[in-house]
PDB file of C-alpha atoms (C1' of nucleotides) in Angstrom:
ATOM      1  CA  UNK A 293     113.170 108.628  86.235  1.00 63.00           C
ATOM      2  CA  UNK A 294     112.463 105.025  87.468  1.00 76.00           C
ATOM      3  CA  UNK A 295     112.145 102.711  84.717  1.00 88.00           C
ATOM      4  CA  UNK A 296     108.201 101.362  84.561  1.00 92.00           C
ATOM      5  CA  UNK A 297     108.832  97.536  84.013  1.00 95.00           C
ATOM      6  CA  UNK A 298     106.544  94.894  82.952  1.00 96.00           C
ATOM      7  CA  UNK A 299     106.439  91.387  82.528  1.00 96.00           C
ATOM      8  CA  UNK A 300     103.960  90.424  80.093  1.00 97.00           C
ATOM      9  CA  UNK A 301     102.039  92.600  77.847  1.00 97.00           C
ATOM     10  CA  UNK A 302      98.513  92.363  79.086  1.00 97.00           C
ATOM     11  CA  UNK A 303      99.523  94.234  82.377  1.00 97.00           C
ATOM     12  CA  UNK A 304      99.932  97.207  80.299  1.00 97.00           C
ATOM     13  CA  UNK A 305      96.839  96.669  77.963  1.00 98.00           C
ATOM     14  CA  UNK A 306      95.213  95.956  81.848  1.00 98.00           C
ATOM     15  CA  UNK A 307      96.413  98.979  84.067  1.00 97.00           C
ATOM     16  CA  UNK A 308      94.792 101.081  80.711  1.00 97.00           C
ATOM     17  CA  UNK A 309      91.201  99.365  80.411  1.00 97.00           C
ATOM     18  CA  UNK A 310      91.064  97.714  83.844  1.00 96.00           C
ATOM     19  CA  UNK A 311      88.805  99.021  86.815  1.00 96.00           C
ATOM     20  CA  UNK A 312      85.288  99.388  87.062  1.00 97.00           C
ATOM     21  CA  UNK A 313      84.590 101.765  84.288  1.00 98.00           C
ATOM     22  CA  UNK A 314      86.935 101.985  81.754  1.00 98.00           C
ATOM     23  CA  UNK A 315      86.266  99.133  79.645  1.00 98.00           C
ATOM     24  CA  UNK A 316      82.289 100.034  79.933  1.00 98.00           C
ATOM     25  CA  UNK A 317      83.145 103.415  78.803  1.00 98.00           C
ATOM     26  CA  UNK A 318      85.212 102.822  76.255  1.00 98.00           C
ATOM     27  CA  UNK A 319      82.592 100.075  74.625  1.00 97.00           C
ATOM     28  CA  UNK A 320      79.942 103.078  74.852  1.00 97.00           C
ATOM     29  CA  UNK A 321      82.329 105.200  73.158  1.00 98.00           C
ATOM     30  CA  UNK A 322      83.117 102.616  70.484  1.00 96.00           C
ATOM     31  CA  UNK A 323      79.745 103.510  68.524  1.00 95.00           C
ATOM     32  CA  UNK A 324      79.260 107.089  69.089  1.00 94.00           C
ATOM     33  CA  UNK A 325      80.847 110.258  70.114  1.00 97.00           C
ATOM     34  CA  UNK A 326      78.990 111.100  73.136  1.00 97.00           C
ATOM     35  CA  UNK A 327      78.547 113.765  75.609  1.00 97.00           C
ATOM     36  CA  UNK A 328      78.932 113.485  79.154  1.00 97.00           C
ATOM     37  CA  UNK A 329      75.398 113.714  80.129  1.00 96.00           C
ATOM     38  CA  UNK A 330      75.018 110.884  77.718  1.00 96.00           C
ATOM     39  CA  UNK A 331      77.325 108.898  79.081  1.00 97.00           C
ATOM     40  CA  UNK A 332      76.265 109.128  82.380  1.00 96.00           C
ATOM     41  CA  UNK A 333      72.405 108.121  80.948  1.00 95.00           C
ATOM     42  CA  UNK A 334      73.936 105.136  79.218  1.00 96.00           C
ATOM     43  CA  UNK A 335      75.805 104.147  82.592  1.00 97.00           C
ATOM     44  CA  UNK A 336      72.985 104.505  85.205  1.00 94.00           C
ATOM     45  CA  UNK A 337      75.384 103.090  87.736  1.00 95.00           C
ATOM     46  CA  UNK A 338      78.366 105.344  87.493  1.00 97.00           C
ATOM     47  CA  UNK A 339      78.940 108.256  89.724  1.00 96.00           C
ATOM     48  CA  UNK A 340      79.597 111.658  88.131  1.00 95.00           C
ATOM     49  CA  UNK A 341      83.205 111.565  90.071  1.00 96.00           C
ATOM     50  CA  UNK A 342      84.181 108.530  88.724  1.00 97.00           C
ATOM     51  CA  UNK A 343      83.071 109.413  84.750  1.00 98.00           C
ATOM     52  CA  UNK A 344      85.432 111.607  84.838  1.00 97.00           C
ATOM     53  CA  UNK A 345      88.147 110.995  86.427  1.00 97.00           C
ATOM     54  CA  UNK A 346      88.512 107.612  83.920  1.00 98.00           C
ATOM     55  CA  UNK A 347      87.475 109.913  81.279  1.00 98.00           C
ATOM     56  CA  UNK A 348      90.535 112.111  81.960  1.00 97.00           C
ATOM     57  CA  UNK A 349      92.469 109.102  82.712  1.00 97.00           C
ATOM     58  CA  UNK A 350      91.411 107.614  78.821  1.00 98.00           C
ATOM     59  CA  UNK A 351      92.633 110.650  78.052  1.00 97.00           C
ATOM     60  CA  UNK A 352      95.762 110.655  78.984  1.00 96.00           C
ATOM     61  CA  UNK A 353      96.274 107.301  77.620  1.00 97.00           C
ATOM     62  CA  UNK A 354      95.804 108.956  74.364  1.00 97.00           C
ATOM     63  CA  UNK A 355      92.772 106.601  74.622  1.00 98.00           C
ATOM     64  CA  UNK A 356      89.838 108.981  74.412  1.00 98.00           C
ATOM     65  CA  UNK A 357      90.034 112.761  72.809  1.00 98.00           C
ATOM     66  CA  UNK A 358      88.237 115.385  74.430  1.00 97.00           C
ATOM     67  CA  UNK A 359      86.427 118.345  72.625  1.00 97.00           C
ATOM     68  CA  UNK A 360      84.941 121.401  74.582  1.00 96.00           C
ATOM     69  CA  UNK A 361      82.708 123.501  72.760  1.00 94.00           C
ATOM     70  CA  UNK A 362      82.599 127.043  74.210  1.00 90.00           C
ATOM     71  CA  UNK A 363      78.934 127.292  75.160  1.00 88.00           C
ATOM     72  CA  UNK A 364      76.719 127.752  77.705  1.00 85.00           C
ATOM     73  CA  UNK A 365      75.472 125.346  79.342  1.00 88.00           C
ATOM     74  CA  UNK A 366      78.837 123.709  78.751  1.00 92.00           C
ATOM     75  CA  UNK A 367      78.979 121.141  75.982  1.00 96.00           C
ATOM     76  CA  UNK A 368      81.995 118.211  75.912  1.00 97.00           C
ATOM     77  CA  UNK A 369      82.270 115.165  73.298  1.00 97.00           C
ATOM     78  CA  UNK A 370      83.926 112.506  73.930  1.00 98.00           C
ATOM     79  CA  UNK A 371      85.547 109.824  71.716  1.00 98.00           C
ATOM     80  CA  UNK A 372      88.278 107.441  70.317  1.00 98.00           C
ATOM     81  CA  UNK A 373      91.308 108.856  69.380  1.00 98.00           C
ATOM     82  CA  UNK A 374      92.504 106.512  66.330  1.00 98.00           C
ATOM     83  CA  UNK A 375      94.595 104.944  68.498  1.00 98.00           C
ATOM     84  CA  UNK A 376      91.601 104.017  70.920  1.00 98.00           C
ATOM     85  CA  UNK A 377      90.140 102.486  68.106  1.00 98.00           C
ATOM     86  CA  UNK A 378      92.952 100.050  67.910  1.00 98.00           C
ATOM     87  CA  UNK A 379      90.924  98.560  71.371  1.00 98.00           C
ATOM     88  CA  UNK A 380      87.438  98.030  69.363  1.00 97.00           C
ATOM     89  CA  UNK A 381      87.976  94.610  68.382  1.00 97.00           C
ATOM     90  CA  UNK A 382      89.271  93.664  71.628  1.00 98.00           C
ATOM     91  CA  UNK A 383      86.387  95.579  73.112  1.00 98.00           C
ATOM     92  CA  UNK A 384      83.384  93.745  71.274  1.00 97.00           C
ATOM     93  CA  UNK A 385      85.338  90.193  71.705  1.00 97.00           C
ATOM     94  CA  UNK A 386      84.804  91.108  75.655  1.00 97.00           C
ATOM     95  CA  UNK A 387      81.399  92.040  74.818  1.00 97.00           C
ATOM     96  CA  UNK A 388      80.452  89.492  73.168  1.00 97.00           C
ATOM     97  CA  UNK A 389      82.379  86.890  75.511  1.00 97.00           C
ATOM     98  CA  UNK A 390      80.250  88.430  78.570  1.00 97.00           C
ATOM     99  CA  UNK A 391      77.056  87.940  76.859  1.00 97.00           C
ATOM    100  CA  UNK A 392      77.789  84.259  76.259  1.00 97.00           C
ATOM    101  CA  UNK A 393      78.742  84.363  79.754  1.00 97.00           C
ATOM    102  CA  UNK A 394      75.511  85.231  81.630  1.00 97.00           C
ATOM    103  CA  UNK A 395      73.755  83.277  78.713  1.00 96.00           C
ATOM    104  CA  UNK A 396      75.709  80.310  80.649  1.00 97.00           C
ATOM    105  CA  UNK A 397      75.174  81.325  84.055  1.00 96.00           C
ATOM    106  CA  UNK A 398      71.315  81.298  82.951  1.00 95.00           C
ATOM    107  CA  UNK A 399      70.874  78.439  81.585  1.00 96.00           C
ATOM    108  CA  UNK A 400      72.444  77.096  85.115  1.00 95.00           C
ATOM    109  CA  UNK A 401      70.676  78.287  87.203  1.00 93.00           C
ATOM    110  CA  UNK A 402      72.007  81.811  88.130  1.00 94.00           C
ATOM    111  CA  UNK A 403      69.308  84.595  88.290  1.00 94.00           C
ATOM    112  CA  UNK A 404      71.173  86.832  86.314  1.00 94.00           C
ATOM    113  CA  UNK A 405      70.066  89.644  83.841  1.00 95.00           C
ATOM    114  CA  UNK A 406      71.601  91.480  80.953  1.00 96.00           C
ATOM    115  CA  UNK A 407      69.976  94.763  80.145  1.00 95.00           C
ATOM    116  CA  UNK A 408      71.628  95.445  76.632  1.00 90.00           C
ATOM    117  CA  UNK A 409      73.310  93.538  73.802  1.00 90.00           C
ATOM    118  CA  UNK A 410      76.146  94.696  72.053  1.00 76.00           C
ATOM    119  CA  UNK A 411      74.555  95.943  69.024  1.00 64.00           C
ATOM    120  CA  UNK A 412      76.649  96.067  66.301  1.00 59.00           C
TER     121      UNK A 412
ATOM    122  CA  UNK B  40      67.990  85.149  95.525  1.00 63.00           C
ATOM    123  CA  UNK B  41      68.044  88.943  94.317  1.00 76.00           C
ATOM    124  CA  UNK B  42      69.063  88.899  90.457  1.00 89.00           C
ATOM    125  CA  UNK B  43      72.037  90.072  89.454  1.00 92.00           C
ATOM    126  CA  UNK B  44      71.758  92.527  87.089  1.00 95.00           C
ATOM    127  CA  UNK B  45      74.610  94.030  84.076  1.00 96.00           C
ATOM    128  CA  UNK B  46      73.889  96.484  81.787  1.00 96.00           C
ATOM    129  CA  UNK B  47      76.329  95.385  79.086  1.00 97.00           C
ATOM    130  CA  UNK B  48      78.317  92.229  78.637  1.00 97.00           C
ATOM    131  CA  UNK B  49      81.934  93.628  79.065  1.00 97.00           C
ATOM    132  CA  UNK B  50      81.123  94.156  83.035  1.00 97.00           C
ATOM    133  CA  UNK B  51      80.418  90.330  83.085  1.00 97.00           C
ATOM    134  CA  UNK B  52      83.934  89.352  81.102  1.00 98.00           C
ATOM    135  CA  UNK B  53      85.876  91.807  83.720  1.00 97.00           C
ATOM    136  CA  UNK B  54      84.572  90.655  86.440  1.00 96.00           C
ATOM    137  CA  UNK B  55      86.105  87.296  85.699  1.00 97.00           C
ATOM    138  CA  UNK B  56      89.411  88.520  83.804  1.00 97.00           C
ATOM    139  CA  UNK B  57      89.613  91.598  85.826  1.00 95.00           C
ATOM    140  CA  UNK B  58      91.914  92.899  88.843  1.00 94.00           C
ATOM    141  CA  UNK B  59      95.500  93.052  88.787  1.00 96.00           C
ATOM    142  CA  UNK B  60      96.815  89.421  88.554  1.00 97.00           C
ATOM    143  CA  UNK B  61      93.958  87.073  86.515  1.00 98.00           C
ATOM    144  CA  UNK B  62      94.876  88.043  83.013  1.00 98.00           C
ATOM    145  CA  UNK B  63      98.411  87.935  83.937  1.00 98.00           C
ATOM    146  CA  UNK B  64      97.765  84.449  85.298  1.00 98.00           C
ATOM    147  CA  UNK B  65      95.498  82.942  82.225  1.00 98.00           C
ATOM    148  CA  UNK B  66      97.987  84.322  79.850  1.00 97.00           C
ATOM    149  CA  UNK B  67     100.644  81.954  81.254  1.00 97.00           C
ATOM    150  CA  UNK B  68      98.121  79.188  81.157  1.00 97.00           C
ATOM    151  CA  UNK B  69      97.261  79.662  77.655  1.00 96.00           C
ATOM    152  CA  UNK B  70     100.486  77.966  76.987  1.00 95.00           C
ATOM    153  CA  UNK B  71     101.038  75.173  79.274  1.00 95.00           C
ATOM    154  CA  UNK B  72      99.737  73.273  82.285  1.00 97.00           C
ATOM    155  CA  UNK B  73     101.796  74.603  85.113  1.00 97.00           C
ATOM    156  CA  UNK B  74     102.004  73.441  88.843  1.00 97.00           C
ATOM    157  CA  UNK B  75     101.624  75.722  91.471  1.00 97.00           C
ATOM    158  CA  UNK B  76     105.358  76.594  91.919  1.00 96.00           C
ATOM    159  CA  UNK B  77     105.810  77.259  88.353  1.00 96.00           C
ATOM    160  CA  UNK B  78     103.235  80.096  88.397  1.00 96.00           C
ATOM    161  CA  UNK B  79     104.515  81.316  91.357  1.00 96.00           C
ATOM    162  CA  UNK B  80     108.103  81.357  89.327  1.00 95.00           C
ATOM    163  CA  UNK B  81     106.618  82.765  85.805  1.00 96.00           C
ATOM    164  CA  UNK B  82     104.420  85.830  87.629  1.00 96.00           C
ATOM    165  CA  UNK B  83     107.498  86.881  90.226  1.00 94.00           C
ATOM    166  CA  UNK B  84     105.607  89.718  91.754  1.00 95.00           C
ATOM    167  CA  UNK B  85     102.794  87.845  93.026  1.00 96.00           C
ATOM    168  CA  UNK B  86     102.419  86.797  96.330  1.00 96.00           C
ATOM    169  CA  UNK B  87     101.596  83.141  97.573  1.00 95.00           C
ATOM    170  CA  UNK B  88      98.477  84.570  98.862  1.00 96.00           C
ATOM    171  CA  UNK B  89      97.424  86.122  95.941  1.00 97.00           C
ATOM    172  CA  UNK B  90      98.255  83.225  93.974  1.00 97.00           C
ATOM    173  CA  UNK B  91      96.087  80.776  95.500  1.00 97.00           C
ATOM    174  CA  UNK B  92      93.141  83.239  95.782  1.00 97.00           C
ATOM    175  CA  UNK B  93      93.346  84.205  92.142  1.00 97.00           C
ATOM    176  CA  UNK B  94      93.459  81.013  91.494  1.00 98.00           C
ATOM    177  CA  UNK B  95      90.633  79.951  93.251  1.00 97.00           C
ATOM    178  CA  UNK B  96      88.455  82.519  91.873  1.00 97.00           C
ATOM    179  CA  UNK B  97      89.328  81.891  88.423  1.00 98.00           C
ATOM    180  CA  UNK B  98      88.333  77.596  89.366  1.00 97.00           C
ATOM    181  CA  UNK B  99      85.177  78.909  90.905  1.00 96.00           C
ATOM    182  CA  UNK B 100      84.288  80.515  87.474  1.00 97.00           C
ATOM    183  CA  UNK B 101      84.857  77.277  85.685  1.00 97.00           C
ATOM    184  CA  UNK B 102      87.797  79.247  83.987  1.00 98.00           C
ATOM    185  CA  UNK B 103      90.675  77.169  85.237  1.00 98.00           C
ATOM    186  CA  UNK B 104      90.866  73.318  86.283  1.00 98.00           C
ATOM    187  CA  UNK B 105      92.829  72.359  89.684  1.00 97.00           C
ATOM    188  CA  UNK B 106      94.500  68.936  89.837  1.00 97.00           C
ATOM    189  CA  UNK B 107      95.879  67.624  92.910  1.00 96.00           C
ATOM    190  CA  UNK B 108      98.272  64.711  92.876  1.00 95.00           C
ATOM    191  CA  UNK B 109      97.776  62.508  95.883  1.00 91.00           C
ATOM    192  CA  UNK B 110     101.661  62.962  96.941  1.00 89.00           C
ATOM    193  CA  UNK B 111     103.960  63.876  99.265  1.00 87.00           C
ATOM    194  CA  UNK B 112     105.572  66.860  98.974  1.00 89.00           C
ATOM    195  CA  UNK B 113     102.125  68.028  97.408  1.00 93.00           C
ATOM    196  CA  UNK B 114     101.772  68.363  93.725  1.00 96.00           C
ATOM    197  CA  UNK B 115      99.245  70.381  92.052  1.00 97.00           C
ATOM    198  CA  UNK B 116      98.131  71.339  88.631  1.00 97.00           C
ATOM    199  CA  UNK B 117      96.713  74.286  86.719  1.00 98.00           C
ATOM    200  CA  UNK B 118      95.236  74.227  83.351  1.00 98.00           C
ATOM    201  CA  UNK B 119      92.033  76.349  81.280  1.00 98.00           C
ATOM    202  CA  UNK B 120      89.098  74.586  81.138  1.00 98.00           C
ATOM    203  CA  UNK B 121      87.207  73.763  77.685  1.00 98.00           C
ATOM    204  CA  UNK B 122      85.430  77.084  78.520  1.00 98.00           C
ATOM    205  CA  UNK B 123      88.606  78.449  79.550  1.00 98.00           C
ATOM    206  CA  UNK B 124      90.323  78.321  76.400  1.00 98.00           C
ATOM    207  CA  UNK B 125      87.697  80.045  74.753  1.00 98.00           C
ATOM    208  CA  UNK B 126      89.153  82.957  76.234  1.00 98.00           C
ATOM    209  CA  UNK B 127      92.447  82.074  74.529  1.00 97.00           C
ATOM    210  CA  UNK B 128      92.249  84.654  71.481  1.00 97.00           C
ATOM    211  CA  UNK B 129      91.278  87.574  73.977  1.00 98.00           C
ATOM    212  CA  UNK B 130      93.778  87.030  76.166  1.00 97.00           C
ATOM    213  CA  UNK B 131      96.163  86.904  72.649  1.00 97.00           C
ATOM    214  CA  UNK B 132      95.328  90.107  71.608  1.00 97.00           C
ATOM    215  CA  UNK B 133      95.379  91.668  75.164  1.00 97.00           C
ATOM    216  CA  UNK B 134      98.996  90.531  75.558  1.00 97.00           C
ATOM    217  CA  UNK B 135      99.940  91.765  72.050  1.00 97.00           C
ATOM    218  CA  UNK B 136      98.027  95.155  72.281  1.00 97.00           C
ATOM    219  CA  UNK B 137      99.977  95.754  75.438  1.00 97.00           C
ATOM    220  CA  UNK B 138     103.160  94.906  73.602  1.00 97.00           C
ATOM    221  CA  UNK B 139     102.528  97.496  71.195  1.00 97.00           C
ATOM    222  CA  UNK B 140     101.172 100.171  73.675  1.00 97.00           C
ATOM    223  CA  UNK B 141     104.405  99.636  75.566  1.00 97.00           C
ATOM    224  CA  UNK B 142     106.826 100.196  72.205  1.00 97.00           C
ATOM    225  CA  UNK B 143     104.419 103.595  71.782  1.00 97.00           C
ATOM    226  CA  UNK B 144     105.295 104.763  75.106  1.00 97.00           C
ATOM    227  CA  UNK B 145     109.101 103.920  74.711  1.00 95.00           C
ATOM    228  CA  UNK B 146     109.175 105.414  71.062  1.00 96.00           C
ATOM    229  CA  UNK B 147     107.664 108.216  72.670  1.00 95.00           C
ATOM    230  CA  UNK B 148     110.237 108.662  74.988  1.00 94.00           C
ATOM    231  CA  UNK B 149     108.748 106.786  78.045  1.00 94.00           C
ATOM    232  CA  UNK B 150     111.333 104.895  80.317  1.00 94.00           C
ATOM    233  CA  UNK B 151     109.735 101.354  80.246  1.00 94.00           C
ATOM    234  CA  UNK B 152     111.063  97.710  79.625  1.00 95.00           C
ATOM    235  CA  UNK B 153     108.707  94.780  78.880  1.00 96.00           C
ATOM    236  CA  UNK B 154     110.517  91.637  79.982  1.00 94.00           C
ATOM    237  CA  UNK B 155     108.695  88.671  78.268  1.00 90.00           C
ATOM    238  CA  UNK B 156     106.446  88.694  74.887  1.00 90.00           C
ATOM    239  CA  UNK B 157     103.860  86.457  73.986  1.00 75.00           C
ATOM    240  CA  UNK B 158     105.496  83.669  72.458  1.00 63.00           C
ATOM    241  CA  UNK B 159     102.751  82.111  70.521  1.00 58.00           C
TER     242      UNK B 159
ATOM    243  C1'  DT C 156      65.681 138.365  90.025  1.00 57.32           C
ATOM    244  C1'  DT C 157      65.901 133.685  90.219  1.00 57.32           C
ATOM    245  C1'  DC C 158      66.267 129.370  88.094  1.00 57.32           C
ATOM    246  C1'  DA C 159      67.586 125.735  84.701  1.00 57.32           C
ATOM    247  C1'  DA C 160      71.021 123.504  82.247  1.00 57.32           C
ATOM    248  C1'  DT C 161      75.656 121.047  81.914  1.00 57.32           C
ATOM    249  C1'  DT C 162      80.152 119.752  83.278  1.00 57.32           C
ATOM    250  C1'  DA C 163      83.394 119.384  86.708  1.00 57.32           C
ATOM    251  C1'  DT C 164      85.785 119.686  91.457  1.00 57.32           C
ATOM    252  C1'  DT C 165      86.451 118.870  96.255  1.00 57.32           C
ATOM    253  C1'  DA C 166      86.334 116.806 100.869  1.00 57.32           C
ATOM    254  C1'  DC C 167      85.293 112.943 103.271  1.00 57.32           C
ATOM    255  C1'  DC C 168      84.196 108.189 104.002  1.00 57.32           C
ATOM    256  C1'  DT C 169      83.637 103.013 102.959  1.00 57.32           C
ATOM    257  C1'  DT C 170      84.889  98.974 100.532  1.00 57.32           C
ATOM    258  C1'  DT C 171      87.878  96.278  98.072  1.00 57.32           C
ATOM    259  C1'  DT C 172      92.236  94.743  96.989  1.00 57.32           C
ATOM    260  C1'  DG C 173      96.796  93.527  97.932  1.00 57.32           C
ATOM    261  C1'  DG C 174     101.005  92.636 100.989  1.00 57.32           C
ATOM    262  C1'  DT C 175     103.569  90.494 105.061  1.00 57.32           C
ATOM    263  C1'  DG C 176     104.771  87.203 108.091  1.00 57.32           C
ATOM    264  C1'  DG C 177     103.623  83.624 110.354  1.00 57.32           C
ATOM    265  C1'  DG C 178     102.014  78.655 110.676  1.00 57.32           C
ATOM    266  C1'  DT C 179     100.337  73.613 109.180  1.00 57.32           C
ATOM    267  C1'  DA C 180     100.508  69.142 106.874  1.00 57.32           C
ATOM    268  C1'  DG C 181     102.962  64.700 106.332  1.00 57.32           C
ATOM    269  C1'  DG C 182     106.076  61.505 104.186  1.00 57.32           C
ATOM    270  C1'  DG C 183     111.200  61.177 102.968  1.00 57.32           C
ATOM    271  C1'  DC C 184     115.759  61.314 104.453  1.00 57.32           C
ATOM    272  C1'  DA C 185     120.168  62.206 107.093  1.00 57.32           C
TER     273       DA C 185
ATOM    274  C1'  DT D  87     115.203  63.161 116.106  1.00 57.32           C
ATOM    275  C1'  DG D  88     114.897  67.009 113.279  1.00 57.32           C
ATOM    276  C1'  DC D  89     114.627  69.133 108.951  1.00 57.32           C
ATOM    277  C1'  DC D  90     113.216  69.425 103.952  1.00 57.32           C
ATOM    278  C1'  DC D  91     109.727  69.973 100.407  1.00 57.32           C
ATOM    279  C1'  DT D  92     105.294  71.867  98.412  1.00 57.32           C
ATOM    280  C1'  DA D  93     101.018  73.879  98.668  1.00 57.32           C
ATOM    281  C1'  DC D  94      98.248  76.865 101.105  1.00 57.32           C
ATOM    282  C1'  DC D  95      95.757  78.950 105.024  1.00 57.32           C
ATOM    283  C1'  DC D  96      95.183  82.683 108.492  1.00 57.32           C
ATOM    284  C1'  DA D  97      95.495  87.099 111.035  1.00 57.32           C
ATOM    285  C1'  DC D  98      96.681  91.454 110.524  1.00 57.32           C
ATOM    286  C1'  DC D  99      97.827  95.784 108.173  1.00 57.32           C
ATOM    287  C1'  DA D 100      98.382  99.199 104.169  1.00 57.32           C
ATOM    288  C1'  DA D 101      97.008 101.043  99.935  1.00 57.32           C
ATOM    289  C1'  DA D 102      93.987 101.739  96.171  1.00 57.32           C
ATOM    290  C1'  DA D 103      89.526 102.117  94.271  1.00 57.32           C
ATOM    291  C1'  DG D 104      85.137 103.662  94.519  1.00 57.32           C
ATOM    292  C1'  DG D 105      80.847 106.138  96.582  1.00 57.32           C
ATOM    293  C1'  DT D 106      78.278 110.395  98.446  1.00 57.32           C
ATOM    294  C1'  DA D 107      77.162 114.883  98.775  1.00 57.32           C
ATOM    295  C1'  DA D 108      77.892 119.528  98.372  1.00 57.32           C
ATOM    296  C1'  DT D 109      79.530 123.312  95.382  1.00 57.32           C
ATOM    297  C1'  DA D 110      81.255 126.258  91.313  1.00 57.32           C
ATOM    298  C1'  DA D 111      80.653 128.472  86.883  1.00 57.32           C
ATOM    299  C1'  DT D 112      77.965 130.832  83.291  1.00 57.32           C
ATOM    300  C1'  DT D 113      74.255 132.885  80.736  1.00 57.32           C
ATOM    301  C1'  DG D 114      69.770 132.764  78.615  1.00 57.32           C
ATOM    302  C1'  DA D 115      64.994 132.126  79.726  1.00 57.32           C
ATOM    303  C1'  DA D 116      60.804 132.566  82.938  1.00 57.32           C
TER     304       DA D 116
END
DNA sequence: TTCAATTATTACCTTTTGGTGGGTAGGGCA
DNA sequence: TGCCCTACCCACCAAAAGGTAATAATTGAA
């Protein structure tokens, strides 16, 4: 197999929580286990596609675990593995970071709006 | 001017930090001043094109500071902002995250090579 | 019987991002 | 004269990411 090679570490920290979603997911994720349906509630925006398809891509990062309960209706958790909880830190400090952000960008000028704090 | 609207701070932080080449580019700034050249020398893969326009960006966000030397061949300059370097831990723990991710995947059995760690 | 509920898949299309190869500027120097 | 150096801009093309809409599967409840 071809040898992956990188130059610095934050392209691999990058090509795991960059994109649209991930990084939005994953900060969800970081307080609760949730279910899909809740996921999608929490992130109006996202398509149903594109949950899952970074939810399965989490996943295979050994990012995100995945537990299917045999029911029906179906019912799936989602959640940090322990090693996805090595990102929290990381995951509030870009939280956090963001908010001061658009707190800038206000005070500027911008019309700009935050819907929800990180609240923890 | 319609308002632009984010639901959680982390969507605010990527949109700055986020796409293939910015993080890789503010790491390297973290450290040192570099001209134009020296980028394009540290971050091989990148294209001249790419470059500039991340560059760009990243000045338009008050992230990064452009200097121009009134010369001949030109000379330019790169450096973080005040602001800038308030990113400076993040981008830290991004790099050394990834450093770590990458020794999982090789442990694990992965063929990968990371080239350069943070030195700092 | 028909529908509601929940998660997920697929095909198809649009938008965004990135790559290539060319060209410009303008003073120094052989 | 003609070429070098550095930064960087543009036109064009390819690839990746993301969006939309329709559909499956299953079983209990109306």
């Amino acid at each position: 197999m071809p040898t992956k090679t990188y130059h610095i570490g934050v392209e691999a920290t990058m090509e795991i929580i960059g994109g649209k979603w991930k990084s939005i997911i994953l900060c969800h994720l970081r307080h609760h286990t949730m279910r899909t349906g809740e996921l999608a509630r929490a992130i109006p925006q996202i398509s149903q596609k594109m949950l899952t398809q970074q939810l399965r891509e989490l996943e295979a990062a050994n990012i995100v675990a995945r537990r299917v309960y045999k029911q029906v209706p179906p019912k799936v958790e989602y959640s940090l593995t322990d090693y996805g909880q090595s990102l929290s830190g990381i995951l509030h400090e870009l939280c956090v970071w963001g908010e001061d952000n658009i707190d800038r960008r206000e005070a500027a000028g911008e019309s700009i709006t935050l819907l929800n704090r990180d609240d923890v």
